[in-house]
XYZ file of N, CA and C in Angstrom:
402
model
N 29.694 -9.781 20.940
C 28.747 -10.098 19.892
C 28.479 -8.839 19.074
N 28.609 -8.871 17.490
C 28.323 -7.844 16.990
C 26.924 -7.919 16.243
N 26.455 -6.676 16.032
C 24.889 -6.475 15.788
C 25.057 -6.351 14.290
N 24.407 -7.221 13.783
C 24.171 -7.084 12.632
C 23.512 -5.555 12.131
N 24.060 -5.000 10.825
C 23.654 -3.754 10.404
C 22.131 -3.778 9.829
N 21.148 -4.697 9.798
C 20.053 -4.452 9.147
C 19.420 -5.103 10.647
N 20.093 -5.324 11.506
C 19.143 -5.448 13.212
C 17.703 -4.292 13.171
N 17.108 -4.283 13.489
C 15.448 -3.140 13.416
C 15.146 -2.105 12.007
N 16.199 -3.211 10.677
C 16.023 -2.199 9.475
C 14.653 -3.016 8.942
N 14.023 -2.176 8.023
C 13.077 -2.967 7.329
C 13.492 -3.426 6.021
N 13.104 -4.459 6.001
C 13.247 -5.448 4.353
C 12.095 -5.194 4.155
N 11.723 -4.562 2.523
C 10.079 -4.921 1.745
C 10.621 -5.508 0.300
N 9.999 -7.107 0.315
C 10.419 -7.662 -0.894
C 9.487 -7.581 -1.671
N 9.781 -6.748 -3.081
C 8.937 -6.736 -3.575
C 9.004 -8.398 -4.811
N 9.862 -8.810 -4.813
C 9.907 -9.791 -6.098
C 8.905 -10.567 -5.760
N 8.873 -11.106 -7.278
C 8.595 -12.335 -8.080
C 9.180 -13.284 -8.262
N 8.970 -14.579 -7.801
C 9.912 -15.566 -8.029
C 9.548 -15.789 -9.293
N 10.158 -15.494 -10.883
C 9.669 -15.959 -11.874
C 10.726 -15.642 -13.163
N 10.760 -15.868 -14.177
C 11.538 -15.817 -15.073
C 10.297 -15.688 -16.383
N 10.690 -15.383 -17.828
C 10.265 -15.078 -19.054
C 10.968 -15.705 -20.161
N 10.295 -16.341 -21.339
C 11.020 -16.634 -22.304
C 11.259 -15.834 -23.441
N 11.715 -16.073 -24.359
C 11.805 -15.288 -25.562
C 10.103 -14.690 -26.326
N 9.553 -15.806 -25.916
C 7.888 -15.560 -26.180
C 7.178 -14.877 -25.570
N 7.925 -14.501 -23.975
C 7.219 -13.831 -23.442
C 6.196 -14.917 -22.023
N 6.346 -16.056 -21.826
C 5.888 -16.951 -21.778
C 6.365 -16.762 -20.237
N 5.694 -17.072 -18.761
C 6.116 -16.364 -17.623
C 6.148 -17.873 -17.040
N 7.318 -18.128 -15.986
C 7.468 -18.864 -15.512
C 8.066 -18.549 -14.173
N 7.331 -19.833 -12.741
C 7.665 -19.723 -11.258
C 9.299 -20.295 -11.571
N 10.405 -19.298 -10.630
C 11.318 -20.210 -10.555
C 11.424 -20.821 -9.438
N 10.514 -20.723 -8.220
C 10.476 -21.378 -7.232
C 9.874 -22.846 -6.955
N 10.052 -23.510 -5.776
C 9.182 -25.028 -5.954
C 8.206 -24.656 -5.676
N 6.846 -25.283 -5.808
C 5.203 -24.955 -5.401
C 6.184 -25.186 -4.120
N 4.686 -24.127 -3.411
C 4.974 -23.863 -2.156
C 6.122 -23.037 -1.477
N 6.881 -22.464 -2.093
C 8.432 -21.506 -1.626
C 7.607 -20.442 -2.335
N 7.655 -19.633 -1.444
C 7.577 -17.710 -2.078
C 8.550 -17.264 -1.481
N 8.928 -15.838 -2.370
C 10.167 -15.169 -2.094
C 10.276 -14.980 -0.760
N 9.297 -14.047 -0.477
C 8.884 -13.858 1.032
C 9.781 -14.589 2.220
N 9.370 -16.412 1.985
C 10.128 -17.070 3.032
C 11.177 -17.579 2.650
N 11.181 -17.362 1.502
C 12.995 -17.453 0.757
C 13.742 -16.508 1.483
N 13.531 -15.008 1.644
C 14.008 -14.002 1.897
C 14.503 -14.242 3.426
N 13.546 -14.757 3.844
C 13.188 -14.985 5.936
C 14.604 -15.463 6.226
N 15.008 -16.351 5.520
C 15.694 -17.476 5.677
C 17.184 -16.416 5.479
N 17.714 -15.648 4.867
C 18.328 -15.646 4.412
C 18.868 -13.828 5.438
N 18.054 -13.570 5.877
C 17.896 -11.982 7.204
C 18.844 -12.595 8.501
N 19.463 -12.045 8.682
C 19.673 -11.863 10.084
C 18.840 -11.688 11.296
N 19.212 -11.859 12.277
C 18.360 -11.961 13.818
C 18.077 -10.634 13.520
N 16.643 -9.830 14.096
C 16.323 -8.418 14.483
C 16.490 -7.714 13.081
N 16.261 -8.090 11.701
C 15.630 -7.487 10.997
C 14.552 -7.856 10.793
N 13.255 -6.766 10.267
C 12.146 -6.872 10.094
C 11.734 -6.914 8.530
N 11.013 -7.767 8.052
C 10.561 -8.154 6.661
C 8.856 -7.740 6.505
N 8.906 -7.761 5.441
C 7.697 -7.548 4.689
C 7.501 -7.696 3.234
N 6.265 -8.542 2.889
C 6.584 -8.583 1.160
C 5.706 -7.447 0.695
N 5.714 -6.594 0.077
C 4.549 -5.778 -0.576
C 5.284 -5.072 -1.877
N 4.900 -3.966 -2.587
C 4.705 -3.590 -3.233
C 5.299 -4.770 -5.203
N 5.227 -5.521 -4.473
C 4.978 -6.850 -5.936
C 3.938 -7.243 -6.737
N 2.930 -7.080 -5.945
C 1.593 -7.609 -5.802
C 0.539 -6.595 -7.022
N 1.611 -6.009 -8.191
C 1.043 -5.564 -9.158
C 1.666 -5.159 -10.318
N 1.304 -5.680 -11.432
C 2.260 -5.134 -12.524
C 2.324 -3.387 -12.408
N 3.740 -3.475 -13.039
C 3.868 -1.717 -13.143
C 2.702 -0.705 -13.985
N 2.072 -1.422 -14.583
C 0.731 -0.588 -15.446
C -0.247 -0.796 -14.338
N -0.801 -1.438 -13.719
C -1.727 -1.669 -12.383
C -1.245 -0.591 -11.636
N -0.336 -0.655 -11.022
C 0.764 0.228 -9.977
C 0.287 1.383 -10.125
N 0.513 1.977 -11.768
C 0.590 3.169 -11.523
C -0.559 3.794 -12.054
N -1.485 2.999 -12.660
C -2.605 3.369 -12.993
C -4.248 3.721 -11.876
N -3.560 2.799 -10.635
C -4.291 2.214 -9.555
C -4.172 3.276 -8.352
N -2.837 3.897 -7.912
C -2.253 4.628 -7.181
C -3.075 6.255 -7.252
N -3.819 6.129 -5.948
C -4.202 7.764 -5.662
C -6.093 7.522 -5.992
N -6.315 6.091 -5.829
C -7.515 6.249 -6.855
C -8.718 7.141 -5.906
N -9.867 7.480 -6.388
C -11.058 8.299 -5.873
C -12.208 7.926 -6.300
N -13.072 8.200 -5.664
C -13.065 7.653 -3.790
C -12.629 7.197 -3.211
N -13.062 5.892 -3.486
C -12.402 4.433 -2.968
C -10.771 4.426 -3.328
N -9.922 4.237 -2.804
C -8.568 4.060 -3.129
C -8.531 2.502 -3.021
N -7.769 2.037 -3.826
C -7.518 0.545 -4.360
C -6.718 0.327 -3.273
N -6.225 -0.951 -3.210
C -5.472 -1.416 -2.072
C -4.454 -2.449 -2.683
N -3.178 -2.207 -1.368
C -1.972 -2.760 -1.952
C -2.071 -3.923 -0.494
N -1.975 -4.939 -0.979
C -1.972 -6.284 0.030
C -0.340 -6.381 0.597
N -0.329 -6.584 1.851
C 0.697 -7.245 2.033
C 0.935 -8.695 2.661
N 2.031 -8.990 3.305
C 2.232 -9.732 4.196
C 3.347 -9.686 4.997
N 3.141 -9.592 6.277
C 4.360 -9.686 7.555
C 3.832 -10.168 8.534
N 5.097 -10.250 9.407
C 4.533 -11.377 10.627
C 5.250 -10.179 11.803
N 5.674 -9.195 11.658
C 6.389 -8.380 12.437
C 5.231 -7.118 12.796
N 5.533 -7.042 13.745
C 4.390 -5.291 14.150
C 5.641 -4.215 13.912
N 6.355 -3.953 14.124
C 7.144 -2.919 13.772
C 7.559 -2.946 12.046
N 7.513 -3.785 11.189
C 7.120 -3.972 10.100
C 6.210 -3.285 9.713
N 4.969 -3.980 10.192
C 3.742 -4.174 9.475
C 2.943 -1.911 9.945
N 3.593 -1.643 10.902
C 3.889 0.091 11.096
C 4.412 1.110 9.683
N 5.544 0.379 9.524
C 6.761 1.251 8.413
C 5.727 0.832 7.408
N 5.815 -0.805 6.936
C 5.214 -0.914 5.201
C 3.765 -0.486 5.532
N 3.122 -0.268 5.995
C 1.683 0.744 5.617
C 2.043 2.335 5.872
N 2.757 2.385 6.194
C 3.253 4.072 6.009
C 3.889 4.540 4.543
N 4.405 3.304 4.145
C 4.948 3.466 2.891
C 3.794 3.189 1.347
N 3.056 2.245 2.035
C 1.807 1.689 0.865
C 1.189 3.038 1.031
N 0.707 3.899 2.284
C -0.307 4.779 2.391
C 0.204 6.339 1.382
N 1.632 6.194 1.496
C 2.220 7.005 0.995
C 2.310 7.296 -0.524
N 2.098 5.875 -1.408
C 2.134 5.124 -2.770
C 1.087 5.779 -3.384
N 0.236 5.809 -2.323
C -1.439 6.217 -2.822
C -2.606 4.815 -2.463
N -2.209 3.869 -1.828
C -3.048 3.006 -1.668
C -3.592 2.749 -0.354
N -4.219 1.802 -0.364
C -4.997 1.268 1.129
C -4.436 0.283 1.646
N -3.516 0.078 2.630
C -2.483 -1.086 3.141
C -3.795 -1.994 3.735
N -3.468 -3.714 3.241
C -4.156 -4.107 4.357
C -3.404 -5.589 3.912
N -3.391 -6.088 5.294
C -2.288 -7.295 5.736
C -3.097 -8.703 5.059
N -2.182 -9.259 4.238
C -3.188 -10.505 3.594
C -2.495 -11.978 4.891
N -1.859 -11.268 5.556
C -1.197 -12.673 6.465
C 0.387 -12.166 7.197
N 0.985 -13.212 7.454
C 2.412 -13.145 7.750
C 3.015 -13.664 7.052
N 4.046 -13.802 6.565
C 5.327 -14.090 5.501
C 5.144 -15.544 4.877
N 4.516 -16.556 5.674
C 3.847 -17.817 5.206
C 2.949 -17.543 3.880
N 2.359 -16.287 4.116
C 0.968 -16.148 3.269
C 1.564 -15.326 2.054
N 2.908 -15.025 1.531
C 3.276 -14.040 1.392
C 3.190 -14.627 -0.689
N 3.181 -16.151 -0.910
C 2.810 -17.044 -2.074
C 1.531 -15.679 -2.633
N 0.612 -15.572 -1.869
C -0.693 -15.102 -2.198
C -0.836 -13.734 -3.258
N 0.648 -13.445 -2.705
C 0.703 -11.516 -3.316
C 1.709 -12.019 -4.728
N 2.049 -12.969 -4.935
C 2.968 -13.359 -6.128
C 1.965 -13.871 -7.069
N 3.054 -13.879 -8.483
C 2.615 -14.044 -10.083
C 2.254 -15.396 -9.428
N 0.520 -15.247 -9.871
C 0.078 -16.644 -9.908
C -0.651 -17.333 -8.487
N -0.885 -15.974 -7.527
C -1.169 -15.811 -5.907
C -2.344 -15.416 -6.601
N -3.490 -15.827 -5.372
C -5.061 -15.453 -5.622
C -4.908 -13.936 -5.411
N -4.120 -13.269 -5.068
C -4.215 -11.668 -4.830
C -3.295 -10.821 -5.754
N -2.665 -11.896 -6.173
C -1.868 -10.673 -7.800
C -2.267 -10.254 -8.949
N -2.320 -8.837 -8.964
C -2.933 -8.053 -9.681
C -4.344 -7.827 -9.818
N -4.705 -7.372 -8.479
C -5.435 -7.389 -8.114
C -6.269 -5.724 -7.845
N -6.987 -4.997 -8.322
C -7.475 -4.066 -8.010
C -8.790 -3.734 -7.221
N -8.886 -3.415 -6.220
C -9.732 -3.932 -5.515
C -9.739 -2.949 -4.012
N -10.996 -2.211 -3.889
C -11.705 -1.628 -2.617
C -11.274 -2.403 -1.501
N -10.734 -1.526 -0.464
C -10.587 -2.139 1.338
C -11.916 -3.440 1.545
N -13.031 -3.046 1.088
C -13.823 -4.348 1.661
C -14.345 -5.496 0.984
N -13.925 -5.048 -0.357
C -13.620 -6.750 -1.065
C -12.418 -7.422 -1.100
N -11.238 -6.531 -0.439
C -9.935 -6.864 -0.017
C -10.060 -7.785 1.446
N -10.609 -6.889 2.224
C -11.072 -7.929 3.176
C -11.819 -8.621 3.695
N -12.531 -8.964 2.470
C -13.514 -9.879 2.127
C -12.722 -11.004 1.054
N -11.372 -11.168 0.656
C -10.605 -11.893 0.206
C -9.440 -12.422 1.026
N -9.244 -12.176 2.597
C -8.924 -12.303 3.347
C -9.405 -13.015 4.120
N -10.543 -13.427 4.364
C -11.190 -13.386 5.678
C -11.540 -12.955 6.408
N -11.694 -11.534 5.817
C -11.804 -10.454 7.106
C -13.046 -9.910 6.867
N -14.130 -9.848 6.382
C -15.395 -9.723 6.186
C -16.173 -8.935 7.352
């Protein structure tokens, strides 16, 4: 049996399932209910680890948001993996933000164009106070 090459690699998806018209006009290309996230799941090999994050903000948010003071803004994710959910907050913490888990890869709709958490700028405790985590 051979081991797949992304066996204990990390996947972080950042997309958008979405497309643009000539107008500018933004559209899901997914069905309600499919996010990339578990599009992606589907499509990994055994013993790689996923995560959706750094999507969950336009590039002017991103970089306007990143490093903030005091309070540092927070970048939401979602994974269902602990050795995941280790690496992508090492990498969000690294960005300049405050990692905090909006779910596992089910929940992962939430951080996409048109998700109650996209583009979203927002303190650790109204973050997890948009969670459930209060």
């Amino acid at each position: 049996m051979t081991r797949s090459p992304a066996s204990g690699k990390l996947v972080v998806v950042p997309s958008n399932p979405v497309s643009s018209d000539a107008h500018g006009n933004v559209s899901r290309l997914l069905p309600e209910g499919q996010s990339s996230g578990k599009v992606v799941a589907r499509w990994l090999p055994p013993g790689a680890r996923l995560a959706m994050a750094f999507g969950t903000m336009s590039a002017d948010l991103f970089e306007s948001s990143a490093s903030r003071s005091p309070e540092p803004a927070v970048l939401f994710y979602a994974t269902g993996d602990d050795g995941a959910r280790e690496q992508v907050e090492r990498l969000i913490r690294t960005a300049g933000f405050e990692p905090v888990k909006a779910g596992g890869i089910e929940q992962s709709g939430r951080l996409e164009v048109g998700g109650d958490l996209h583009d979203l700028v927002v303190g650790p405790a109204k973050a997890r106070s948009l969670i459930g985590e209060a």
